[in-house]
Amino acid sequence: MERIQPPVENYANPKTCLFHVLFKAGALAFYILSALFFNSFVIIFVVTVLLAALDFWVVKNVSGRILVGLRWWNEINEQGESVWKFECLDQESLARMNKKDSWLFWWTLYLTAVAWIFLGIFSLIRFQADYLLVVGVCLSLSVANIIGFTKCRKDAKKQIQQFATQTIASRFSSTVQAAFSVV
Amino acid sequence: MSLHPNPLHSSAQSDIDEIENLMYAAPVLPARPPSPPRASIPVSSTPFVPSNLPPPSYTKPAPPAPPPVAPVLPPISSGGASGDPRPAISVDGFGSPPNTLTEPVWDTVKRDLSRIVSNLKLVVFPNPSREDPGKALRDWDLWGPFFFIVFLGLILSWSASVKKSEVFAVAFAVLAAGAVILTLNVVLLGGHIIFFQSLSLLGYCLFPLDVGALICMLKDNVILKIIVVSITLAWSSWAAYPFMSAAVGPNRKALALYPVFLMYISVGFLIIAID
């Protein structure tokens, strides 16, 4: 079978993409396959949750930044209140982001959550409360990342709009100013 | 020739001035995009806030353009930036970004580990900032608590001769749910506490019990176990006390603290009783 090189750009950050998918797939695979090999729930729990936690960390700190240029975190300010911060790259860089990268990023994020939901339903049907615990933890980690990045993306869009309005306002004002100074 | 009467001209002028001020002052503002206050984030279940490529101070040895301010300013500010002369681009924006690709895991891991250690020292060991509990766990993280809870569960599971899996699952669930419930308890008592900060705190306070459990696992003498567990129990409670009590009003301190003691005592019994 010949490899057709599509005219579309390739992944810009293959290593990051790989890691992005690796831990997610690892956690899911281990959870699903381990029932065949291991009898011990403890090992399954610890390894799966560890992989899920690593995945959370990688997505939040590495692939989020590099693949889609978004970042979110939580700070506690001087008044002692917790503040969620969102950040995004400036517009030009955002536009230059590799489409394939961001496609992969978002899709794997959503698919993993859906997969965990399915696994949760299975364990619910089989009345296995302890496996439900594992699924619950992994699901909450995925959902947390999804929520964080979605909010970040919305914030980025809002910022872009604000920026656009400001640009228009500034252009308008400078035109008006020029008009007035001429007179 | 102006088509507009003077008053409009002057107000237009001041408007223009205002807009310009906004434009050139902008660099400072957009740096922090408005983010919703805590209450709006549902994340009832984010255990981890690992390394937030945090506010600038200790990051990256060699960021190309020294950007102390992590967030990127919209290009509009590149013209009149009073703050950072931002090369308007890319990945610098985050202040330390792709450089972490070249020094990927190791440096970030080191940073996270050092944060865990410093948080641990703040919470569990005597130090001056205990008087001001709000400050102590300012940059909370949940990795520490995660490790401690899993460690405790593993030790209990290992010490158990039967039903190891159940012991682990029960220990983990009790500790995790217990931390959440204790936090809710404080909130319902009208206290001022931040959810994740409190989870983080209660997790870190498990450290003495971890140590105690380890000792108990190694030496299987009941008297020794009782002594060790009581000491570590007292230590844990002492560690948790200032933070929890500072969070609620004075007439409700006992109500907030008692469940904490209760949880640690039950964990202590679990450690003693397991065999």
Short mmCIF file of C-alpha atoms in Angstrom, two decimals:
data_model
loop_
_atom_site.label_atom_id
_atom_site.label_comp_id
_atom_site.label_asym_id
_atom_site.label_seq_id
_atom_site.Cartn_x
_atom_site.Cartn_y
_atom_site.Cartn_z
CA MET A 1 0.00 0.00 0.00
CA GLU A 2 1.61 3.20 -1.00
CA ARG A 3 1.81 6.02 1.42
CA ILE A 4 -0.03 8.96 0.06
CA GLN A 5 1.31 12.14 1.47
CA PRO A 6 -1.64 14.42 1.84
CA PRO A 7 -1.19 17.99 0.72
CA VAL A 8 -2.20 19.03 4.22
CA GLU A 9 0.43 19.93 6.77
CA ASN A 10 1.71 17.18 8.95
CA TYR A 11 1.79 17.18 12.69
CA ALA A 12 4.00 19.94 13.83
CA ASN A 13 4.84 18.41 17.16
CA PRO A 14 4.80 14.67 16.75
CA LYS A 15 6.50 13.94 20.03
CA THR A 16 4.05 16.01 22.01
CA CYS A 17 1.14 14.44 20.20
CA LEU A 18 2.53 11.06 20.98
CA PHE A 19 2.79 11.75 24.68
CA HIS A 20 -0.59 13.37 24.67
CA VAL A 21 -2.13 10.16 23.45
CA LEU A 22 0.23 7.75 25.12
CA PHE A 23 -0.83 8.10 28.73
CA LYS A 24 -4.51 8.27 27.92
CA ALA A 25 -4.32 5.15 25.84
CA GLY A 26 -2.11 3.53 28.43
CA ALA A 27 -4.56 4.12 31.24
CA LEU A 28 -7.51 2.86 29.23
CA ALA A 29 -5.63 -0.14 27.89
CA PHE A 30 -4.26 -1.11 31.25
CA TYR A 31 -7.65 -0.87 32.85
CA ILE A 32 -9.35 -2.93 30.18
CA LEU A 33 -6.68 -5.57 29.77
CA SER A 34 -5.57 -5.89 33.32
CA ALA A 35 -8.69 -7.74 34.29
CA LEU A 36 -7.36 -10.56 32.16
CA PHE A 37 -3.96 -10.74 33.77
CA PHE A 38 -4.02 -9.36 37.26
CA ASN A 39 -6.13 -10.50 40.08
CA SER A 40 -5.12 -7.76 42.37
CA PHE A 41 -7.34 -4.73 42.39
CA VAL A 42 -4.74 -2.67 44.14
CA ILE A 43 -2.28 -2.87 41.29
CA ILE A 44 -4.96 -2.06 38.76
CA PHE A 45 -6.10 0.90 40.78
CA VAL A 46 -2.69 2.35 41.46
CA VAL A 47 -1.32 1.96 37.96
CA THR A 48 -4.44 3.19 36.21
CA VAL A 49 -4.85 6.19 38.44
CA LEU A 50 -1.15 6.95 38.17
CA LEU A 51 -1.30 6.87 34.38
CA ALA A 52 -4.40 9.03 34.41
CA ALA A 53 -2.73 11.52 36.70
CA LEU A 54 0.35 11.64 34.50
CA ASP A 55 -1.87 12.18 31.52
CA PHE A 56 -3.63 15.03 33.26
CA TRP A 57 -0.32 16.64 34.01
CA VAL A 58 1.00 16.20 30.49
CA VAL A 59 -2.12 17.59 28.89
CA LYS A 60 -2.36 20.51 31.21
CA ASN A 61 1.23 21.57 31.19
CA VAL A 62 2.75 20.36 27.98
CA SER A 63 0.40 19.48 25.19
CA GLY A 64 -2.09 22.20 26.03
CA ARG A 65 0.59 24.80 25.66
CA ILE A 66 2.26 23.38 22.63
CA LEU A 67 -0.59 21.98 20.60
CA VAL A 68 -3.25 24.59 21.11
CA GLY A 69 -1.54 27.41 22.92
CA LEU A 70 -3.83 27.46 25.92
CA ARG A 71 -3.11 27.32 29.58
CA TRP A 72 -5.22 27.46 32.70
CA TRP A 73 -4.43 27.40 36.36
CA ASN A 74 -5.60 28.44 39.73
CA GLU A 75 -4.13 31.04 41.99
CA ILE A 76 -4.93 32.28 45.40
CA ASN A 77 -4.65 36.03 45.50
CA GLU A 78 -3.74 38.34 48.30
CA GLN A 79 -7.25 38.48 49.66
CA GLY A 80 -7.22 34.77 50.00
CA GLU A 81 -9.66 34.11 47.23
CA SER A 82 -9.12 31.51 44.63
CA VAL A 83 -8.93 32.81 41.11
CA TRP A 84 -8.90 30.80 37.94
CA LYS A 85 -6.64 32.16 35.32
CA PHE A 86 -6.76 31.50 31.65
CA GLU A 87 -4.18 32.33 29.10
CA CYS A 88 -3.77 32.03 25.43
CA LEU A 89 -1.26 32.86 22.84
CA ASP A 90 -1.71 36.03 20.92
CA GLN A 91 -3.78 35.99 17.82
CA GLU A 92 -1.09 35.55 15.24
CA SER A 93 0.38 32.52 16.88
CA LEU A 94 -3.02 31.06 17.45
CA ALA A 95 -3.74 31.36 13.77
CA ARG A 96 -0.49 29.68 13.01
CA MET A 97 -1.19 26.67 15.17
CA ASN A 98 -1.10 23.44 13.35
CA LYS A 99 -4.62 22.33 12.56
CA LYS A 100 -3.87 18.68 12.86
CA ASP A 101 -2.34 19.16 16.25
CA SER A 102 -5.31 20.91 17.66
CA TRP A 103 -7.70 18.45 16.01
CA LEU A 104 -5.90 15.60 17.68
CA PHE A 105 -5.79 17.42 20.98
CA TRP A 106 -9.48 18.14 21.24
CA TRP A 107 -10.71 14.87 19.83
CA THR A 108 -8.61 12.67 22.05
CA LEU A 109 -9.66 14.75 25.02
CA TYR A 110 -13.33 14.17 24.33
CA LEU A 111 -12.99 10.56 23.27
CA THR A 112 -11.16 9.60 26.43
CA ALA A 113 -13.90 11.04 28.58
CA VAL A 114 -16.52 9.17 26.58
CA ALA A 115 -14.54 5.95 26.88
CA TRP A 116 -14.33 6.31 30.64
CA ILE A 117 -18.05 6.94 30.81
CA PHE A 118 -18.68 3.70 28.96
CA LEU A 119 -16.36 1.79 31.24
CA GLY A 120 -18.12 3.33 34.17
CA ILE A 121 -21.45 2.14 32.90
CA PHE A 122 -20.06 -1.36 32.52
CA SER A 123 -18.77 -1.50 36.03
CA LEU A 124 -22.03 -0.07 37.27
CA ILE A 125 -23.93 -2.81 35.51
CA ARG A 126 -21.69 -5.40 37.04
CA PHE A 127 -22.03 -3.86 40.49
CA GLN A 128 -18.33 -3.50 40.96
CA ALA A 129 -18.04 -0.57 43.27
CA ASP A 130 -14.28 -0.59 43.50
CA TYR A 131 -13.80 -0.48 39.75
CA LEU A 132 -16.30 2.31 39.70
CA LEU A 133 -13.95 4.15 42.00
CA VAL A 134 -11.11 3.86 39.51
CA VAL A 135 -13.30 4.95 36.64
CA GLY A 136 -14.62 7.81 38.72
CA VAL A 137 -11.17 9.15 39.44
CA CYS A 138 -9.98 8.87 35.85
CA LEU A 139 -13.18 10.38 34.52
CA SER A 140 -12.96 13.33 36.84
CA LEU A 141 -9.41 13.99 35.71
CA SER A 142 -10.41 13.98 32.04
CA VAL A 143 -13.44 16.13 32.68
CA ALA A 144 -11.35 18.61 34.62
CA ASN A 145 -9.02 19.06 31.69
CA ILE A 146 -11.89 19.38 29.25
CA ILE A 147 -13.58 22.03 31.33
CA GLY A 148 -10.37 23.93 31.90
CA PHE A 149 -9.40 24.03 28.27
CA THR A 150 -12.88 24.79 27.01
CA LYS A 151 -13.13 27.73 29.33
CA CYS A 152 -9.70 28.79 28.24
CA ARG A 153 -10.69 28.63 24.62
CA LYS A 154 -13.84 30.66 25.24
CA ASP A 155 -11.78 33.19 27.09
CA ALA A 156 -9.37 33.34 24.20
CA LYS A 157 -12.20 33.97 21.77
CA LYS A 158 -13.55 36.71 24.01
CA GLN A 159 -10.14 38.27 24.15
CA ILE A 160 -9.85 38.17 20.40
CA GLN A 161 -13.19 39.86 20.06
CA GLN A 162 -12.22 42.51 22.55
CA PHE A 163 -9.00 43.04 20.74
CA ALA A 164 -10.85 43.34 17.46
CA THR A 165 -13.25 45.89 18.88
CA GLN A 166 -10.38 47.81 20.35
CA THR A 167 -8.56 47.82 17.05
CA ILE A 168 -11.61 49.06 15.27
CA ALA A 169 -12.11 51.70 17.91
CA SER A 170 -8.53 52.80 17.71
CA ARG A 171 -8.54 52.91 13.92
CA PHE A 172 -11.74 54.88 14.02
CA SER A 173 -10.42 57.27 16.58
CA SER A 174 -7.19 57.82 14.73
CA THR A 175 -9.08 58.47 11.54
CA VAL A 176 -11.32 60.94 13.29
CA GLN A 177 -8.34 62.53 14.91
CA ALA A 178 -6.59 62.85 11.58
CA ALA A 179 -9.73 64.34 10.09
CA PHE A 180 -9.99 66.87 12.85
CA SER A 181 -6.36 67.82 12.77
CA VAL A 182 -6.54 68.46 9.10
CA VAL A 183 -9.38 70.84 9.46
CA MET B 1 -13.61 72.45 8.09
CA SER B 2 -15.42 70.82 10.83
CA LEU B 3 -18.95 69.74 10.30
CA HIS B 4 -19.51 69.48 13.96
CA PRO B 5 -20.02 72.17 16.55
CA ASN B 6 -17.29 72.77 19.04
CA PRO B 7 -18.62 71.01 22.07
CA LEU B 8 -18.78 67.81 20.14
CA HIS B 9 -15.26 68.38 18.98
CA SER B 10 -13.91 68.71 22.47
CA SER B 11 -15.82 65.77 23.80
CA ALA B 12 -14.75 63.75 20.83
CA GLN B 13 -11.22 64.78 21.58
CA SER B 14 -11.44 63.67 25.15
CA ASP B 15 -13.00 60.47 24.01
CA ILE B 16 -10.12 59.96 21.69
CA ASP B 17 -7.74 60.66 24.51
CA GLU B 18 -9.55 58.18 26.65
CA ILE B 19 -9.40 55.52 24.02
CA GLU B 20 -5.76 56.15 23.50
CA ASN B 21 -5.11 55.89 27.17
CA LEU B 22 -6.90 52.63 27.22
CA MET B 23 -4.93 51.43 24.31
CA TYR B 24 -1.63 52.26 25.77
CA ALA B 25 -2.56 51.23 29.22
CA ALA B 26 -3.87 48.04 27.80
CA PRO B 27 -0.63 46.18 27.98
CA VAL B 28 -1.00 46.02 31.66
CA LEU B 29 -4.55 44.82 31.73
CA PRO B 30 -5.06 42.10 29.17
CA ALA B 31 -2.20 40.40 30.73
CA ARG B 32 -4.71 38.94 33.07
CA PRO B 33 -7.73 38.00 31.13
CA PRO B 34 -10.77 38.24 33.30
CA SER B 35 -11.41 34.93 34.80
CA PRO B 36 -14.40 33.84 36.74
CA PRO B 37 -14.12 33.65 40.48
CA ARG B 38 -13.90 30.33 42.10
CA ALA B 39 -17.53 29.67 42.54
CA SER B 40 -18.21 29.23 38.90
CA ILE B 41 -15.83 26.44 38.32
CA PRO B 42 -17.50 23.14 38.92
CA VAL B 43 -14.37 21.18 39.05
CA SER B 44 -15.44 19.35 42.09
CA SER B 45 -13.07 16.70 41.13
CA THR B 46 -9.82 18.11 39.99
CA PRO B 47 -7.42 16.44 42.18
CA PHE B 48 -4.45 17.78 40.54
CA VAL B 49 -3.10 21.11 39.77
CA PRO B 50 0.38 20.08 39.08
CA SER B 51 2.92 22.46 37.95
CA ASN B 52 1.25 25.53 36.81
CA LEU B 53 3.99 26.85 34.76
CA PRO B 54 3.85 29.36 37.32
CA PRO B 55 4.12 32.91 37.54
CA PRO B 56 7.33 33.59 36.07
CA SER B 57 9.70 33.83 38.89
CA TYR B 58 11.52 30.61 38.79
CA THR B 59 11.07 29.50 35.33
CA LYS B 60 13.26 28.69 32.59
CA PRO B 61 16.85 29.53 32.53
CA ALA B 62 16.86 30.82 29.04
CA PRO B 63 13.73 32.21 27.66
CA PRO B 64 14.60 34.03 24.51
CA ALA B 65 13.02 37.29 25.43
CA PRO B 66 12.89 37.67 29.14
CA PRO B 67 9.21 37.74 29.73
CA PRO B 68 8.55 38.03 33.37
CA VAL B 69 4.92 38.25 32.60
CA ALA B 70 3.76 34.94 31.38
CA PRO B 71 0.63 35.82 29.49
CA VAL B 72 0.87 37.23 26.08
CA LEU B 73 -0.25 40.69 25.39
CA PRO B 74 -2.36 41.14 22.35
CA PRO B 75 -0.35 42.63 19.55
CA ILE B 76 -2.11 45.88 20.02
CA SER B 77 0.19 46.57 22.86
CA SER B 78 3.34 45.87 20.97
CA GLY B 79 3.25 49.40 19.76
CA GLY B 80 2.76 51.19 22.97
CA ALA B 81 3.85 48.64 25.45
CA SER B 82 4.79 50.35 28.58
CA GLY B 83 5.45 47.03 30.17
CA ASP B 84 7.26 44.34 28.35
CA PRO B 85 8.64 44.89 24.93
CA ARG B 86 7.04 41.86 23.57
CA PRO B 87 8.29 40.54 20.31
CA ALA B 88 4.65 40.06 19.64
CA ILE B 89 5.04 36.48 19.04
CA SER B 90 4.35 33.16 19.73
CA VAL B 91 5.36 30.82 22.03
CA ASP B 92 7.33 33.19 24.12
CA GLY B 93 4.03 34.24 25.25
CA PHE B 94 3.94 31.82 28.02
CA GLY B 95 7.21 32.83 29.35
CA SER B 96 8.72 29.46 29.41
CA PRO B 97 7.12 27.29 26.97
CA PRO B 98 8.86 25.29 24.38
CA ASN B 99 11.99 25.52 26.37
CA THR B 100 10.29 23.06 28.54
CA LEU B 101 10.17 20.76 25.60
CA THR B 102 13.87 20.65 25.44
CA GLU B 103 14.12 20.16 29.17
CA PRO B 104 10.82 18.51 29.38
CA VAL B 105 9.99 16.19 32.11
CA TRP B 106 12.95 16.52 34.36
CA ASP B 107 12.86 20.19 35.17
CA THR B 108 9.15 20.39 35.58
CA VAL B 109 9.23 17.33 37.74
CA LYS B 110 11.94 18.89 39.84
CA ARG B 111 9.90 22.03 40.23
CA ASP B 112 6.85 20.08 41.22
CA LEU B 113 8.76 17.98 43.67
CA SER B 114 10.24 21.04 45.28
CA ARG B 115 6.79 22.49 45.57
CA ILE B 116 5.54 19.37 47.27
CA VAL B 117 8.44 19.45 49.69
CA SER B 118 7.94 23.10 50.52
CA ASN B 119 4.23 22.62 51.04
CA LEU B 120 4.94 19.70 53.28
CA LYS B 121 7.38 21.70 55.34
CA LEU B 122 4.90 24.51 55.67
CA VAL B 123 2.10 22.35 56.86
CA VAL B 124 3.61 19.66 58.95
CA PHE B 125 6.65 21.19 60.52
CA PRO B 126 6.76 24.14 62.84
CA ASN B 127 7.45 27.35 61.01
CA PRO B 128 6.64 31.03 61.37
CA SER B 129 3.92 31.25 58.76
CA ARG B 130 1.66 29.00 60.72
CA GLU B 131 0.26 32.05 62.42
CA ASP B 132 -1.14 33.16 59.13
CA PRO B 133 -2.84 30.08 57.88
CA GLY B 134 -4.21 31.63 54.76
CA LYS B 135 -0.74 32.25 53.47
CA ALA B 136 0.66 28.90 54.20
CA LEU B 137 -0.75 26.83 51.43
CA ARG B 138 -0.96 29.64 48.93
CA ASP B 139 0.18 27.53 46.06
CA TRP B 140 -1.61 24.38 46.91
CA ASP B 141 -1.10 21.27 44.91
CA LEU B 142 -2.77 17.93 45.06
CA TRP B 143 0.13 15.71 44.09
CA GLY B 144 1.39 15.54 47.65
CA PRO B 145 -1.95 14.47 49.09
CA PHE B 146 -2.37 11.98 46.28
CA PHE B 147 0.94 10.33 47.03
CA PHE B 148 0.29 10.25 50.75
CA ILE B 149 -3.15 8.76 50.44
CA VAL B 150 -2.01 6.12 48.00
CA PHE B 151 1.00 5.37 50.16
CA LEU B 152 -1.13 4.94 53.24
CA GLY B 153 -3.52 2.73 51.34
CA LEU B 154 -0.67 0.61 50.05
CA ILE B 155 0.83 0.19 53.49
CA LEU B 156 -2.48 -0.78 55.02
CA SER B 157 -3.12 -3.15 52.19
CA TRP B 158 0.29 -4.71 52.54
CA SER B 159 -0.06 -5.18 56.27
CA ALA B 160 -3.39 -6.86 55.84
CA SER B 161 -3.19 -10.57 55.52
CA VAL B 162 -6.57 -11.00 53.92
CA LYS B 163 -8.77 -8.93 51.70
CA LYS B 164 -5.94 -6.71 50.62
CA SER B 165 -7.78 -5.11 47.75
CA GLU B 166 -10.72 -4.20 49.87
CA VAL B 167 -8.54 -2.65 52.50
CA PHE B 168 -6.87 -0.48 49.92
CA ALA B 169 -10.08 0.58 48.29
CA VAL B 170 -11.69 1.35 51.61
CA ALA B 171 -8.70 3.30 52.86
CA PHE B 172 -8.48 5.35 49.69
CA ALA B 173 -12.20 6.02 49.52
CA VAL B 174 -12.46 6.92 53.19
CA LEU B 175 -9.54 9.30 53.06
CA ALA B 176 -10.58 10.99 49.86
CA ALA B 177 -14.25 11.24 50.73
CA GLY B 178 -13.33 12.24 54.25
CA ALA B 179 -11.28 15.17 53.03
CA VAL B 180 -14.09 16.34 50.80
CA ILE B 181 -16.67 16.01 53.54
CA LEU B 182 -14.53 17.78 56.08
CA THR B 183 -14.14 20.68 53.70
CA LEU B 184 -17.85 20.77 53.07
CA ASN B 185 -18.36 20.75 56.78
CA VAL B 186 -16.32 23.89 57.19
CA VAL B 187 -18.09 25.55 54.33
CA LEU B 188 -21.48 24.70 55.75
CA LEU B 189 -20.45 26.06 59.10
CA GLY B 190 -20.06 29.37 57.40
CA GLY B 191 -16.32 29.27 57.30
CA HIS B 192 -14.09 30.84 54.72
CA ILE B 193 -12.06 28.22 53.12
CA ILE B 194 -11.04 27.40 49.66
CA PHE B 195 -12.01 23.95 48.57
CA PHE B 196 -8.78 22.78 47.02
CA GLN B 197 -6.61 24.47 49.54
CA SER B 198 -8.37 22.58 52.27
CA LEU B 199 -8.17 19.27 50.42
CA SER B 200 -4.51 19.86 49.92
CA LEU B 201 -4.03 20.69 53.56
CA LEU B 202 -5.87 17.65 54.88
CA GLY B 203 -3.87 15.49 52.52
CA TYR B 204 -0.56 16.87 53.65
CA CYS B 205 -1.52 16.41 57.28
CA LEU B 206 -1.66 12.71 56.57
CA PHE B 207 2.08 12.60 56.33
CA PRO B 208 2.70 11.85 60.02
CA LEU B 209 0.18 9.05 59.88
CA ASP B 210 2.01 7.69 56.86
CA VAL B 211 5.20 7.61 58.83
CA GLY B 212 3.43 5.96 61.72
CA ALA B 213 1.88 3.34 59.49
CA LEU B 214 5.25 2.55 57.98
CA ILE B 215 6.79 2.05 61.41
CA CYS B 216 3.88 -0.08 62.50
CA MET B 217 4.22 -2.23 59.45
CA LEU B 218 7.86 -2.84 60.10
CA LYS B 219 7.55 -3.63 63.79
CA ASP B 220 4.54 -5.69 64.70
CA ASN B 221 4.34 -5.01 68.42
CA VAL B 222 0.95 -3.85 69.68
CA ILE B 223 2.25 -1.60 72.45
CA LEU B 224 4.66 0.03 70.08
CA LYS B 225 1.91 0.48 67.55
CA ILE B 226 -0.30 2.23 70.06
CA ILE B 227 2.45 4.57 71.11
CA VAL B 228 3.56 5.38 67.61
CA VAL B 229 0.03 5.91 66.38
CA SER B 230 -0.84 8.22 69.24
CA ILE B 231 2.22 10.32 68.65
CA THR B 232 1.65 10.63 64.95
CA LEU B 233 -2.03 11.25 65.50
CA ALA B 234 -1.26 14.13 67.79
CA TRP B 235 1.19 15.44 65.25
CA SER B 236 -1.35 15.30 62.45
CA SER B 237 -3.96 17.04 64.50
CA TRP B 238 -1.52 19.70 65.57
CA ALA B 239 -0.66 20.28 61.92
CA ALA B 240 -4.26 20.62 60.86
CA TYR B 241 -5.42 22.70 63.79
CA PRO B 242 -4.44 26.26 62.91
CA PHE B 243 -5.78 26.11 59.40
CA MET B 244 -9.12 24.63 60.23
CA SER B 245 -9.70 26.76 63.25
CA ALA B 246 -8.79 29.94 61.46
CA ALA B 247 -11.34 29.24 58.82
CA VAL B 248 -14.41 29.37 61.05
CA GLY B 249 -15.70 31.74 63.64
CA PRO B 250 -14.57 31.24 67.24
CA ASN B 251 -17.83 29.77 68.47
CA ARG B 252 -17.70 27.07 65.84
CA LYS B 253 -14.14 25.96 66.15
CA ALA B 254 -14.96 22.76 67.95
CA LEU B 255 -17.56 21.86 65.37
CA ALA B 256 -15.03 22.23 62.62
CA LEU B 257 -12.16 20.50 64.38
CA TYR B 258 -13.91 17.55 65.91
CA PRO B 259 -14.60 15.73 62.62
CA VAL B 260 -10.98 16.20 61.63
CA PHE B 261 -9.82 14.57 64.83
CA LEU B 262 -12.38 11.88 64.34
CA MET B 263 -11.12 11.04 60.90
CA TYR B 264 -7.51 10.89 61.98
CA ILE B 265 -8.41 8.79 65.01
CA SER B 266 -10.25 6.32 62.84
CA VAL B 267 -7.30 6.10 60.50
CA GLY B 268 -5.13 5.52 63.54
CA PHE B 269 -7.35 2.67 64.67
CA LEU B 270 -7.19 1.21 61.22
CA ILE B 271 -3.44 1.23 61.44
CA ILE B 272 -3.37 -0.37 64.86
CA ALA B 273 -6.01 -2.93 64.15
CA ILE B 274 -4.71 -4.14 60.87
CA ASP B 275 -2.82 -7.34 61.00
#
